[in-house]
Short mmCIF file of C-alpha atoms in Angstrom, two decimals:
data_model
loop_
_atom_site.label_atom_id
_atom_site.label_comp_id
_atom_site.label_asym_id
_atom_site.label_seq_id
_atom_site.Cartn_x
_atom_site.Cartn_y
_atom_site.Cartn_z
CA UNK B 200 0.36 0.35 -0.02
CA UNK B 201 1.27 3.80 -0.79
CA UNK B 202 2.44 5.65 2.53
CA UNK B 203 -0.64 7.23 3.47
CA UNK B 204 0.66 11.04 4.06
CA UNK B 205 -2.90 12.20 4.98
CA UNK B 206 -2.13 10.88 8.12
CA UNK B 207 -2.25 13.65 10.84
CA UNK B 208 -2.62 12.90 14.90
CA UNK B 209 -5.32 15.30 15.65
CA UNK B 210 -7.96 16.67 13.09
CA UNK B 211 -10.74 19.44 13.48
CA UNK B 212 -14.38 19.46 13.11
CA UNK B 213 -13.80 21.95 10.20
CA UNK B 214 -11.34 19.56 8.69
CA UNK B 215 -13.77 16.04 9.53
CA UNK B 216 -17.11 18.32 8.72
CA UNK B 217 -15.43 19.53 4.79
CA UNK B 218 -14.62 15.98 4.41
CA UNK B 219 -17.81 14.50 4.71
CA UNK B 220 -19.41 17.34 2.72
CA UNK B 221 -16.95 16.59 -0.41
CA UNK B 222 -17.67 12.59 -0.37
CA UNK B 223 -21.72 13.36 0.27
CA UNK B 224 -21.53 15.77 -3.10
CA UNK B 225 -20.48 13.17 -4.85
CA UNK B 226 -21.36 9.72 -3.72
CA UNK B 227 -23.19 9.42 -7.04
CA UNK B 228 -19.98 9.83 -9.10
CA UNK B 229 -18.06 7.46 -6.70
CA UNK B 230 -16.14 4.07 -8.68
CA UNK B 231 -17.68 0.84 -7.30
CA UNK B 232 -14.13 0.30 -6.74
CA UNK B 233 -11.17 1.23 -5.88
CA UNK B 234 -7.34 -0.60 -5.83
CA UNK B 235 -4.97 1.22 -3.29
CA UNK B 236 -2.10 -0.55 -4.54
CA UNK B 237 -3.05 -3.68 -2.70
CA UNK B 238 -5.91 -2.30 -0.72
CA UNK B 239 -8.88 -3.72 -2.53
CA UNK B 240 -12.05 -1.74 -1.96
CA UNK B 241 -14.88 -3.66 -3.82
CA UNK B 242 -17.57 -0.92 -2.50
CA UNK B 243 -16.62 2.07 -2.78
CA UNK B 244 -19.47 3.88 -2.00
CA UNK B 245 -20.64 1.70 0.64
CA UNK B 246 -17.32 2.32 2.36
CA UNK B 247 -17.48 5.79 2.39
CA UNK B 248 -20.96 6.29 4.03
CA UNK B 249 -20.26 3.14 6.78
CA UNK B 250 -17.03 5.66 6.74
CA UNK B 251 -18.72 8.60 8.04
CA UNK B 252 -21.21 6.92 9.35
CA UNK B 253 -18.44 6.04 11.91
CA UNK B 254 -17.02 8.97 12.24
CA UNK B 255 -19.14 11.27 13.02
CA UNK B 256 -20.23 9.00 15.77
CA UNK B 257 -17.33 7.95 17.79
CA UNK B 258 -14.29 10.34 16.34
CA UNK B 259 -15.24 13.45 18.45
CA UNK B 260 -14.39 10.93 21.63
CA UNK B 261 -12.08 8.84 20.70
CA UNK B 262 -8.37 10.04 18.39
CA UNK B 263 -8.03 5.99 17.84
CA UNK B 264 -10.28 6.61 14.69
CA UNK B 265 -7.77 9.44 12.56
CA UNK B 266 -6.13 6.37 11.17
CA UNK B 267 -9.67 5.91 9.86
CA UNK B 268 -10.72 9.50 8.87
CA UNK B 269 -6.44 9.21 7.03
CA UNK B 270 -7.87 6.08 4.88
CA UNK B 271 -10.37 8.31 3.70
CA UNK B 272 -8.88 11.67 3.33
CA UNK B 273 -6.56 9.38 1.45
CA UNK B 274 -9.42 7.97 -0.93
CA UNK B 275 -10.13 11.25 -1.86
CA UNK B 276 -6.51 12.46 -2.60
CA UNK B 277 -6.51 9.28 -4.69
CA UNK B 278 -9.36 10.45 -6.42
CA UNK B 279 -8.84 13.86 -7.07
CA UNK B 280 -5.62 12.37 -9.40
CA UNK B 281 -7.73 9.42 -10.79
CA UNK B 282 -7.72 11.47 -14.60
CA UNK B 283 -11.02 9.35 -15.33
CA UNK B 284 -12.64 10.87 -11.45
CA UNK B 285 -14.97 14.05 -12.46
CA UNK B 286 -15.00 15.90 -9.61
#
């Protein structure tokens, strides 16, 4: 798997909300699958929806979920770099 350059130990509520909104606005355009150099996400829209729901519930209470949030940021970064994905 490529190095996750999106991880940081503490995200802000504003950063999280911006990320959630970015995905929610583009949910209908997400590809069905995504491969991150060995990490195969077979149902990307479901993964994103589940991640957002989980993060909204848990991240404010525990920093242990920062890794999951950084994965969501990483997926967004890879989508932005994908020439086949229209923002």
